[in-house]
Amino acid sequence: MSSVAGRTLVVGVCGGIAAYKVAGIVSTLVQRGADVHVVMTEAAQRFVAPLTFHALSANRVHTSLWEIRDREDHVLHVTLAHRAAALLIAPATADAIAKLVHGYAEDLLGAVALAARCPMILAPAMNSSMWEHPATRANVAALRARGWQIVGPESGFLAERERGVGRLAAEERIIAALEDAVARTHELEGQHVLVTAGATREAIDPVRFISNASTGAMGIEIAREATLRGAQVDLVLGPTHLDPPHGARAHRVESAREMHERVMALREGVHVIVAAAAVADWRPAVIFVQKVKKEDVDPMLRLERNPDILAQLGAAKGAAFLVGFAAETEHVEEHAREKLARKRLDLICVNDVSQPGIGFASAENEMLLLWEHGREPLERASKREIAARIWDRIATLRGAERAHEGEA
Ligand code: C5P
């Protein structure tokens, strides 16, 4: 059975010639048992009549923020957004993409997209020169960074009678992306996940600190993916310019000791803990109350050890599935396996940071996952995709654990 059967899907149609192809997509989704609600922009209605989608979906087609409605959907954009198991926008035009980036909510589709917390899939279609324009590239990258999954466009014959990249992705690809996204939304339902992310800052005086290059991006993606899979997520986040994902409860901390305290206060009843933070191992033994003057001190910093949060979680190991991270520059697998055992982890995700473009502050990652009886190398991919693969692995290992307990 398709994962979309019995689920509510919102399909946003924008004004591009590929709008007619979305009729086929809606029809297929309905045949697979989905309850499909179509939202059309004004421009979309110039290409396809709302009646087409009404006939296919057997639901009222939504075209305006301003229609007065019955009681249960009186705040339509919020009701639709919250009922949706997934939101698909197809064809996503250059204009619609630009508006999504800036959070415009002047029409119904913009408002629904802002209110949605479900997996969101964007299937762009436009002329290749518009697709390749730096403005569109930057806009698409911004949406991707915010959690949108981008499907296509594909290359082929365009409406302008030329060949190029810009065709709406094939129906099967779009449907497969929706089915995958919806299938995952149940995986962590009822589960409580705790994630640490980012660097910590260890104060020297009121304006100086010791820290490292971690931006928290990997941990933020781990937290985002967990929320998309239905978990309740607490994210303990060190200082970063990045935003925590929608739907996760963010706890901002500065120092390792604050991170430690917060994690210990939150860990009760948690099912999975992922420690992706790059915690400073050392802190200055003395924090100066006033800014230190050049002339003031002998330039020696005395350091003392920070608590190892993950090792403490491992030592007091309860039922939680424990995932650690490691950044290594040599003997990568050997060092990571030693850490897996010493910190009593169920899984460790290792970066070989001696390679360029990997790990800290980079958009992509390449990892090796290690657990007691196995390993899985993950090829270079966006941190978003790596996060999804990590959760897939956690699901498999926890499933095996539960099956084993069931047998015992
Ligand atoms: O021992 P090492 O610092 O390489 O271990 C890395 C792992 O341990 C990461 O998962 C990191 O989040 C966690 N860690 C921690 N507290 C520390 C140091 C590391 O939780 N003080």
mmCIF file of C-alpha atoms in Angstrom, residues 14-367:
data_model
loop_
_atom_site.group_PDB
_atom_site.id
_atom_site.type_symbol
_atom_site.label_atom_id
_atom_site.label_comp_id
_atom_site.label_asym_id
_atom_site.label_seq_id
_atom_site.Cartn_x
_atom_site.Cartn_y
_atom_site.Cartn_z
ATOM 1 C CA CYS A 14 1.749 27.883 -9.715
ATOM 2 C CA GLY A 15 1.460 29.639 -13.061
ATOM 3 C CA GLY A 16 3.698 27.795 -15.473
ATOM 4 C CA ILE A 17 2.901 25.784 -18.579
ATOM 5 C CA ALA A 18 3.758 22.567 -16.696
ATOM 6 C CA ALA A 19 0.651 23.181 -14.529
ATOM 7 C CA TYR A 20 -1.314 20.819 -16.774
ATOM 8 C CA LYS A 21 1.032 17.968 -15.835
ATOM 9 C CA VAL A 22 0.086 18.390 -12.185
ATOM 10 C CA ALA A 23 -3.408 17.145 -13.066
ATOM 11 C CA GLY A 24 -1.806 13.756 -13.750
ATOM 12 C CA ILE A 25 0.076 13.887 -10.453
ATOM 13 C CA VAL A 26 -3.089 14.699 -8.485
ATOM 14 C CA SER A 27 -4.956 11.903 -10.240
ATOM 15 C CA THR A 28 -2.246 9.363 -9.368
ATOM 16 C CA LEU A 29 -2.143 10.503 -5.733
ATOM 17 C CA VAL A 30 -5.931 10.144 -5.487
ATOM 18 C CA GLN A 31 -5.728 6.667 -7.019
ATOM 19 C CA ARG A 32 -3.194 5.786 -4.334
ATOM 20 C CA GLY A 33 -5.672 6.739 -1.657
ATOM 21 C CA ALA A 34 -4.527 10.267 -0.723
ATOM 22 C CA ASP A 35 -6.921 13.033 0.260
ATOM 23 C CA VAL A 36 -5.558 15.785 -1.999
ATOM 24 C CA HIS A 37 -6.271 19.479 -1.482
ATOM 25 C CA VAL A 38 -5.174 21.701 -4.342
ATOM 26 C CA VAL A 39 -4.236 25.348 -3.820
ATOM 27 C CA MET A 40 -3.858 27.388 -7.008
ATOM 28 C CA THR A 41 -2.226 30.760 -7.449
ATOM 29 C CA GLU A 42 -3.975 33.303 -9.598
ATOM 30 C CA ALA A 43 -1.453 32.748 -12.403
ATOM 31 C CA ALA A 44 -2.010 28.973 -12.256
ATOM 32 C CA GLN A 45 -5.696 29.511 -13.059
ATOM 33 C CA ARG A 46 -4.686 31.081 -16.376
ATOM 34 C CA PHE A 47 -3.184 27.745 -17.417
ATOM 35 C CA VAL A 48 -5.608 25.218 -15.911
ATOM 36 C CA ALA A 49 -9.160 25.658 -14.629
ATOM 37 C CA PRO A 50 -9.794 24.951 -10.937
ATOM 38 C CA LEU A 51 -12.590 22.645 -12.110
ATOM 39 C CA THR A 52 -9.963 20.204 -13.441
ATOM 40 C CA PHE A 53 -8.437 19.741 -9.998
ATOM 41 C CA HIS A 54 -11.845 19.739 -8.335
ATOM 42 C CA ALA A 55 -12.975 16.880 -10.560
ATOM 43 C CA LEU A 56 -9.776 14.907 -9.946
ATOM 44 C CA SER A 57 -9.432 15.475 -6.207
ATOM 45 C CA ALA A 58 -13.153 15.527 -5.284
ATOM 46 C CA ASN A 59 -12.239 18.362 -2.920
ATOM 47 C CA ARG A 60 -12.888 22.060 -3.131
ATOM 48 C CA VAL A 61 -9.997 23.780 -4.932
ATOM 49 C CA HIS A 62 -8.615 26.679 -2.935
ATOM 50 C CA THR A 63 -7.761 29.846 -4.794
ATOM 51 C CA SER A 64 -8.096 32.674 -2.299
ATOM 52 C CA LEU A 65 -7.199 33.675 1.222
ATOM 53 C CA TRP A 66 -10.385 35.699 1.435
ATOM 54 C CA GLU A 67 -13.167 33.194 0.901
ATOM 55 C CA ILE A 68 -15.505 32.974 3.900
ATOM 56 C CA ARG A 69 -15.727 29.368 4.993
ATOM 57 C CA ASP A 70 -17.501 27.069 7.375
ATOM 58 C CA ARG A 71 -16.415 26.637 10.935
ATOM 59 C CA GLU A 72 -13.906 23.798 10.814
ATOM 60 C CA ASP A 73 -11.678 25.476 8.251
ATOM 61 C CA HIS A 74 -12.312 29.102 9.083
ATOM 62 C CA VAL A 75 -8.569 29.840 9.174
ATOM 63 C CA LEU A 76 -8.001 27.936 5.972
ATOM 64 C CA HIS A 77 -4.277 28.398 5.442
ATOM 65 C CA VAL A 78 -3.455 27.170 8.946
ATOM 66 C CA THR A 79 -5.966 24.302 8.860
ATOM 67 C CA LEU A 80 -4.651 23.090 5.514
ATOM 68 C CA ALA A 81 -1.010 23.435 6.562
ATOM 69 C CA HIS A 82 -1.521 21.537 9.793
ATOM 70 C CA ARG A 83 -3.556 18.727 8.255
ATOM 71 C CA ALA A 84 -1.007 18.106 5.510
ATOM 72 C CA ALA A 85 1.266 15.062 5.736
ATOM 73 C CA ALA A 86 3.291 16.732 2.974
ATOM 74 C CA LEU A 87 3.177 19.825 0.818
ATOM 75 C CA LEU A 88 4.094 19.698 -2.870
ATOM 76 C CA ILE A 89 4.527 22.828 -4.975
ATOM 77 C CA ALA A 90 4.532 22.062 -8.691
ATOM 78 C CA PRO A 91 5.347 23.625 -11.016
ATOM 79 C CA ALA A 92 7.364 25.979 -8.806
ATOM 80 C CA THR A 93 8.038 29.044 -10.938
ATOM 81 C CA ALA A 94 10.999 31.399 -10.446
ATOM 82 C CA ASP A 95 8.592 33.975 -9.024
ATOM 83 C CA ALA A 96 6.964 31.537 -6.589
ATOM 84 C CA ILE A 97 10.400 30.386 -5.414
ATOM 85 C CA ALA A 98 11.530 33.980 -4.802
ATOM 86 C CA LYS A 99 8.359 34.669 -2.796
ATOM 87 C CA LEU A 100 8.817 31.529 -0.711
ATOM 88 C CA VAL A 101 12.354 32.604 0.147
ATOM 89 C CA HIS A 102 11.061 35.877 1.571
ATOM 90 C CA GLY A 103 8.010 34.407 3.268
ATOM 91 C CA TYR A 104 5.395 36.370 1.314
ATOM 92 C CA ALA A 105 1.928 35.450 2.533
ATOM 93 C CA GLU A 106 -0.194 37.686 0.345
ATOM 94 C CA ASP A 107 -1.810 34.708 -1.375
ATOM 95 C CA LEU A 108 -3.129 31.437 -0.001
ATOM 96 C CA LEU A 109 -0.222 29.286 -1.183
ATOM 97 C CA GLY A 110 2.379 31.586 0.419
ATOM 98 C CA ALA A 111 0.438 31.561 3.681
ATOM 99 C CA VAL A 112 0.065 27.757 3.655
ATOM 100 C CA ALA A 113 3.801 27.328 2.974
ATOM 101 C CA LEU A 114 4.646 29.581 5.912
ATOM 102 C CA ALA A 115 2.347 27.736 8.285
ATOM 103 C CA ALA A 116 3.401 24.228 7.169
ATOM 104 C CA ARG A 117 5.607 22.089 9.397
ATOM 105 C CA CYS A 118 5.379 18.928 7.277
ATOM 106 C CA PRO A 119 7.884 17.720 4.647
ATOM 107 C CA MET A 120 7.871 20.195 1.770
ATOM 108 C CA ILE A 121 8.717 19.274 -1.790
ATOM 109 C CA LEU A 122 9.384 21.726 -4.568
ATOM 110 C CA ALA A 123 9.275 20.707 -8.228
ATOM 111 C CA PRO A 124 10.575 23.697 -10.217
ATOM 112 C CA ALA A 125 9.864 24.238 -13.904
ATOM 113 C CA MET A 126 10.941 27.221 -15.968
ATOM 114 C CA ASN A 127 13.090 28.268 -18.889
ATOM 115 C CA SER A 128 16.720 27.185 -18.471
ATOM 116 C CA SER A 129 18.086 30.737 -18.473
ATOM 117 C CA MET A 130 15.775 31.601 -15.572
ATOM 118 C CA TRP A 131 16.715 28.389 -13.756
ATOM 119 C CA GLU A 132 20.416 29.092 -14.190
ATOM 120 C CA HIS A 133 20.217 32.750 -13.141
ATOM 121 C CA PRO A 134 22.203 33.476 -9.961
ATOM 122 C CA ALA A 135 19.049 34.871 -8.306
ATOM 123 C CA THR A 136 17.187 31.581 -8.793
ATOM 124 C CA ARG A 137 20.252 29.524 -7.804
ATOM 125 C CA ALA A 138 20.544 31.489 -4.557
ATOM 126 C CA ASN A 139 16.807 31.251 -3.864
ATOM 127 C CA VAL A 140 16.732 27.499 -4.417
ATOM 128 C CA ALA A 141 19.794 27.071 -2.185
ATOM 129 C CA ALA A 142 18.066 29.103 0.541
ATOM 130 C CA LEU A 143 14.957 26.928 0.411
ATOM 131 C CA ARG A 144 17.042 23.764 0.413
ATOM 132 C CA ALA A 145 18.906 24.999 3.459
ATOM 133 C CA ARG A 146 15.562 25.583 5.136
ATOM 134 C CA GLY A 147 14.464 22.007 4.619
ATOM 135 C CA TRP A 148 12.703 21.970 1.257
ATOM 136 C CA GLN A 149 13.391 18.956 -0.897
ATOM 137 C CA ILE A 150 13.963 20.001 -4.508
ATOM 138 C CA VAL A 151 12.949 17.494 -7.210
ATOM 139 C CA GLY A 152 14.170 18.357 -10.705
ATOM 140 C CA PRO A 153 13.970 20.201 -12.972
ATOM 141 C CA GLU A 154 14.993 17.835 -15.735
ATOM 142 C CA SER A 155 16.607 18.527 -19.028
ATOM 143 C CA GLY A 156 14.716 18.116 -22.309
ATOM 144 C CA PHE A 157 12.419 19.911 -24.719
ATOM 145 C CA LEU A 158 11.100 23.196 -23.308
ATOM 146 C CA ALA A 159 8.013 25.242 -24.205
ATOM 147 C CA GLU A 160 10.324 27.739 -25.911
ATOM 148 C CA ARG A 161 11.105 25.015 -28.500
ATOM 149 C CA GLU A 162 14.642 24.604 -27.339
ATOM 150 C CA ARG A 163 16.378 22.000 -25.253
ATOM 151 C CA GLY A 164 17.677 22.753 -21.790
ATOM 152 C CA VAL A 165 17.269 22.211 -18.058
ATOM 153 C CA GLY A 166 13.886 23.390 -16.849
ATOM 154 C CA ARG A 167 11.274 20.696 -17.456
ATOM 155 C CA LEU A 168 9.141 19.630 -14.536
ATOM 156 C CA ALA A 169 10.533 16.390 -13.103
ATOM 157 C CA ALA A 170 8.825 13.214 -14.290
ATOM 158 C CA GLU A 171 5.617 12.335 -12.463
ATOM 159 C CA GLU A 172 7.102 9.117 -11.037
ATOM 160 C CA ARG A 173 9.981 11.038 -9.443
ATOM 161 C CA ILE A 174 7.696 13.561 -7.816
ATOM 162 C CA ILE A 175 5.325 10.877 -6.539
ATOM 163 C CA ALA A 176 8.247 8.789 -5.238
ATOM 164 C CA ALA A 177 9.650 11.795 -3.363
ATOM 165 C CA LEU A 178 6.244 12.443 -1.785
ATOM 166 C CA GLU A 179 5.733 8.804 -0.837
ATOM 167 C CA ASP A 180 9.219 8.598 0.721
ATOM 168 C CA ALA A 181 8.708 11.802 2.675
ATOM 169 C CA VAL A 182 5.300 10.707 3.961
ATOM 170 C CA ALA A 183 6.551 7.203 4.807
ATOM 171 C CA ARG A 184 9.208 8.703 7.047
ATOM 172 C CA THR A 185 6.832 10.989 8.925
ATOM 173 C CA HIS A 186 5.633 8.080 11.101
ATOM 174 C CA GLU A 187 8.981 6.583 11.903
ATOM 175 C CA LEU A 188 9.723 8.519 15.084
ATOM 176 C CA GLU A 189 6.162 9.278 16.162
ATOM 177 C CA GLY A 190 5.848 9.207 19.947
ATOM 178 C CA GLN A 191 9.642 9.253 20.290
ATOM 179 C CA HIS A 192 11.599 11.857 22.192
ATOM 180 C CA VAL A 193 14.937 12.841 20.675
ATOM 181 C CA LEU A 194 17.675 14.975 22.217
ATOM 182 C CA VAL A 195 20.347 16.495 19.955
ATOM 183 C CA THR A 196 23.404 18.573 20.838
ATOM 184 C CA ALA A 197 24.890 20.773 18.109
ATOM 185 C CA GLY A 198 27.401 23.506 17.475
ATOM 186 C CA ALA A 199 30.538 24.613 19.209
ATOM 187 C CA THR A 200 30.801 25.767 22.791
ATOM 188 C CA ARG A 201 32.407 29.021 23.913
ATOM 189 C CA GLU A 202 34.690 29.030 26.906
ATOM 190 C CA ALA A 203 35.086 32.545 28.258
ATOM 191 C CA ILE A 204 38.483 34.044 29.001
ATOM 192 C CA ASP A 205 37.104 37.462 29.912
ATOM 193 C CA PRO A 206 33.892 39.372 29.007
ATOM 194 C CA VAL A 207 34.894 39.685 25.324
ATOM 195 C CA ARG A 208 37.232 36.788 24.605
ATOM 196 C CA PHE A 209 36.687 33.076 24.414
ATOM 197 C CA ILE A 210 38.069 29.739 23.228
ATOM 198 C CA SER A 211 35.960 27.950 20.643
ATOM 199 C CA ASN A 212 36.162 25.987 17.384
ATOM 200 C CA ALA A 213 34.930 26.149 13.796
ATOM 201 C CA SER A 214 31.728 24.115 14.218
ATOM 202 C CA THR A 215 28.625 25.929 12.897
ATOM 203 C CA GLY A 216 26.118 23.390 14.205
ATOM 204 C CA ALA A 217 24.874 22.676 10.657
ATOM 205 C CA MET A 218 25.140 18.882 10.905
ATOM 206 C CA GLY A 219 23.353 18.703 14.275
ATOM 207 C CA ILE A 220 20.658 21.099 13.063
ATOM 208 C CA GLU A 221 20.007 18.812 10.081
ATOM 209 C CA ILE A 222 19.854 15.806 12.411
ATOM 210 C CA ALA A 223 17.274 17.630 14.534
ATOM 211 C CA ARG A 224 15.316 18.754 11.463
ATOM 212 C CA GLU A 225 15.151 15.250 10.044
ATOM 213 C CA ALA A 226 13.957 13.898 13.411
ATOM 214 C CA THR A 227 11.097 16.424 13.508
ATOM 215 C CA LEU A 228 10.153 15.513 9.933
ATOM 216 C CA ARG A 229 10.024 11.863 11.000
ATOM 217 C CA GLY A 230 7.545 12.741 13.723
ATOM 218 C CA ALA A 231 9.752 12.957 16.840
ATOM 219 C CA GLN A 232 9.495 15.445 19.650
ATOM 220 C CA VAL A 233 12.918 17.084 19.488
ATOM 221 C CA ASP A 234 14.976 19.066 21.996
ATOM 222 C CA LEU A 235 18.020 20.701 20.430
ATOM 223 C CA VAL A 236 20.740 21.999 22.744
ATOM 224 C CA LEU A 237 22.580 24.434 20.538
ATOM 225 C CA GLY A 238 25.837 26.294 21.031
ATOM 226 C CA PRO A 239 26.404 29.794 19.594
ATOM 227 C CA THR A 240 25.714 29.849 15.843
ATOM 228 C CA HIS A 241 24.313 32.172 13.184
ATOM 229 C CA LEU A 242 22.139 29.304 11.898
ATOM 230 C CA ASP A 243 18.493 28.970 12.837
ATOM 231 C CA PRO A 244 17.236 25.882 14.616
ATOM 232 C CA PRO A 245 14.692 23.912 12.586
ATOM 233 C CA HIS A 246 10.971 24.598 12.867
ATOM 234 C CA GLY A 247 9.251 22.209 15.173
ATOM 235 C CA ALA A 248 12.253 21.496 17.419
ATOM 236 C CA ARG A 249 12.545 23.049 20.884
ATOM 237 C CA ALA A 250 15.834 24.938 20.854
ATOM 238 C CA HIS A 251 17.839 25.515 24.017
ATOM 239 C CA ARG A 252 20.618 28.028 23.419
ATOM 240 C CA VAL A 253 23.749 27.568 25.491
ATOM 241 C CA GLU A 254 27.236 29.028 25.437
ATOM 242 C CA SER A 255 29.703 26.970 27.426
ATOM 243 C CA ALA A 256 30.278 23.234 27.752
ATOM 244 C CA ARG A 257 29.142 23.403 31.355
ATOM 245 C CA GLU A 258 25.852 25.016 30.330
ATOM 246 C CA MET A 259 25.417 22.391 27.606
ATOM 247 C CA HIS A 260 26.144 19.652 30.135
ATOM 248 C CA GLU A 261 23.637 21.043 32.623
ATOM 249 C CA ARG A 262 20.906 21.387 30.010
ATOM 250 C CA VAL A 263 21.432 17.907 28.573
ATOM 251 C CA MET A 264 21.314 16.337 32.030
ATOM 252 C CA ALA A 265 18.085 18.213 32.802
ATOM 253 C CA LEU A 266 16.464 17.050 29.539
ATOM 254 C CA ARG A 267 17.622 13.450 29.213
ATOM 255 C CA GLU A 268 14.896 11.798 31.333
ATOM 256 C CA GLY A 269 12.698 9.546 29.184
ATOM 257 C CA VAL A 270 14.531 10.372 25.959
ATOM 258 C CA HIS A 271 14.594 7.541 23.385
ATOM 259 C CA VAL A 272 17.503 8.676 21.204
ATOM 260 C CA ILE A 273 20.363 11.046 22.029
ATOM 261 C CA VAL A 274 22.549 12.364 19.215
ATOM 262 C CA ALA A 275 25.623 14.267 20.400
ATOM 263 C CA ALA A 276 26.739 16.201 17.335
ATOM 264 C CA ALA A 277 28.163 19.171 19.268
ATOM 265 C CA ALA A 278 31.858 19.997 19.059
ATOM 266 C CA VAL A 279 32.258 20.494 22.783
ATOM 267 C CA ALA A 280 35.433 22.263 23.890
ATOM 268 C CA ASP A 281 37.453 19.780 25.902
ATOM 269 C CA TRP A 282 39.116 22.547 27.928
ATOM 270 C CA ARG A 283 38.106 25.835 29.518
ATOM 271 C CA PRO A 284 40.167 28.594 31.134
ATOM 272 C CA ALA A 285 40.554 27.813 34.821
ATOM 273 C CA VAL A 286 39.985 31.478 35.650
ATOM 274 C CA ILE A 287 37.493 33.786 33.918
ATOM 275 C CA PHE A 288 38.516 37.416 34.275
ATOM 276 C CA VAL A 289 35.654 39.657 35.383
ATOM 277 C CA GLN A 290 37.046 42.671 33.503
ATOM 278 C CA LYS A 291 38.550 42.760 30.028
ATOM 279 C CA VAL A 292 42.177 41.758 30.311
ATOM 280 C CA LYS A 293 44.642 44.484 29.296
ATOM 281 C CA LYS A 294 47.750 43.669 27.315
ATOM 282 C CA GLU A 295 49.876 44.891 30.158
ATOM 283 C CA ASP A 296 47.912 43.066 32.853
ATOM 284 C CA VAL A 297 48.845 39.432 32.739
ATOM 285 C CA ASP A 298 51.540 37.080 32.033
ATOM 286 C CA PRO A 299 50.262 35.498 28.757
ATOM 287 C CA MET A 300 49.741 32.000 30.175
ATOM 288 C CA LEU A 301 46.244 30.549 30.083
ATOM 289 C CA ARG A 302 45.699 27.798 32.588
ATOM 290 C CA LEU A 303 43.087 25.353 31.357
ATOM 291 C CA GLU A 304 40.932 22.749 33.049
ATOM 292 C CA ARG A 305 38.900 19.890 31.628
ATOM 293 C CA ASN A 306 35.253 20.240 30.708
ATOM 294 C CA PRO A 307 32.807 17.481 31.541
ATOM 295 C CA ASP A 308 32.528 14.895 28.757
ATOM 296 C CA ILE A 309 28.762 14.989 28.300
ATOM 297 C CA LEU A 310 28.526 11.989 26.026
ATOM 298 C CA ALA A 311 30.832 9.815 28.143
ATOM 299 C CA GLN A 312 28.652 10.577 31.167
ATOM 300 C CA LEU A 313 25.521 9.643 29.249
ATOM 301 C CA GLY A 314 27.213 6.400 28.213
ATOM 302 C CA ALA A 315 28.374 5.605 31.745
ATOM 303 C CA ALA A 316 24.859 5.994 33.128
ATOM 304 C CA LYS A 317 23.443 4.240 30.108
ATOM 305 C CA GLY A 318 19.708 3.830 30.363
ATOM 306 C CA ALA A 319 17.394 2.755 27.594
ATOM 307 C CA ALA A 320 18.315 5.631 25.276
ATOM 308 C CA PHE A 321 19.987 4.834 21.960
ATOM 309 C CA LEU A 322 23.216 6.819 22.050
ATOM 310 C CA VAL A 323 24.842 8.332 18.953
ATOM 311 C CA GLY A 324 28.193 10.131 19.024
ATOM 312 C CA PHE A 325 30.201 12.050 16.468
ATOM 313 C CA ALA A 326 33.931 12.055 15.936
ATOM 314 C CA ALA A 327 36.212 14.211 13.826
ATOM 315 C CA GLU A 328 39.484 12.417 13.154
ATOM 316 C CA THR A 329 42.548 13.227 11.095
ATOM 317 C CA GLU A 330 44.383 9.883 11.225
ATOM 318 C CA HIS A 331 43.661 6.208 11.953
ATOM 319 C CA VAL A 332 40.071 7.284 11.537
ATOM 320 C CA GLU A 333 38.278 3.958 11.965
ATOM 321 C CA GLU A 334 40.517 2.708 14.739
ATOM 322 C CA HIS A 335 40.134 5.855 16.855
ATOM 323 C CA ALA A 336 36.413 5.989 16.274
ATOM 324 C CA ARG A 337 35.913 2.331 17.226
ATOM 325 C CA GLU A 338 37.840 2.943 20.416
ATOM 326 C CA LYS A 339 35.500 5.894 21.186
ATOM 327 C CA LEU A 340 32.419 3.806 20.369
ATOM 328 C CA ALA A 341 33.438 1.240 22.965
ATOM 329 C CA ARG A 342 34.824 3.615 25.611
ATOM 330 C CA LYS A 343 31.796 5.949 25.574
ATOM 331 C CA ARG A 344 29.404 2.941 25.322
ATOM 332 C CA LEU A 345 27.722 4.259 22.197
ATOM 333 C CA ASP A 346 25.294 2.440 19.927
ATOM 334 C CA LEU A 347 26.516 4.288 16.836
ATOM 335 C CA ILE A 348 29.311 6.692 15.974
ATOM 336 C CA CYS A 349 29.382 8.990 12.919
ATOM 337 C CA VAL A 350 32.923 9.786 11.870
ATOM 338 C CA ASN A 351 34.344 12.599 9.774
ATOM 339 C CA ASP A 352 37.771 12.331 8.274
ATOM 340 C CA VAL A 353 38.556 16.043 8.658
ATOM 341 C CA SER A 354 41.927 15.691 6.955
ATOM 342 C CA GLN A 355 39.995 15.756 3.634
ATOM 343 C CA PRO A 356 39.155 19.129 2.074
ATOM 344 C CA GLY A 357 35.515 20.255 2.043
ATOM 345 C CA ILE A 358 34.442 17.863 4.774
ATOM 346 C CA GLY A 359 33.073 18.395 8.239
ATOM 347 C CA PHE A 360 33.267 21.736 10.016
ATOM 348 C CA ALA A 361 31.664 24.735 8.342
ATOM 349 C CA SER A 362 31.196 23.003 4.971
ATOM 350 C CA ALA A 363 27.861 22.450 3.227
ATOM 351 C CA GLU A 364 28.664 18.842 2.455
ATOM 352 C CA ASN A 365 29.803 15.916 4.442
ATOM 353 C CA GLU A 366 31.110 12.414 3.917
ATOM 354 C CA MET A 367 30.910 10.064 6.854
#
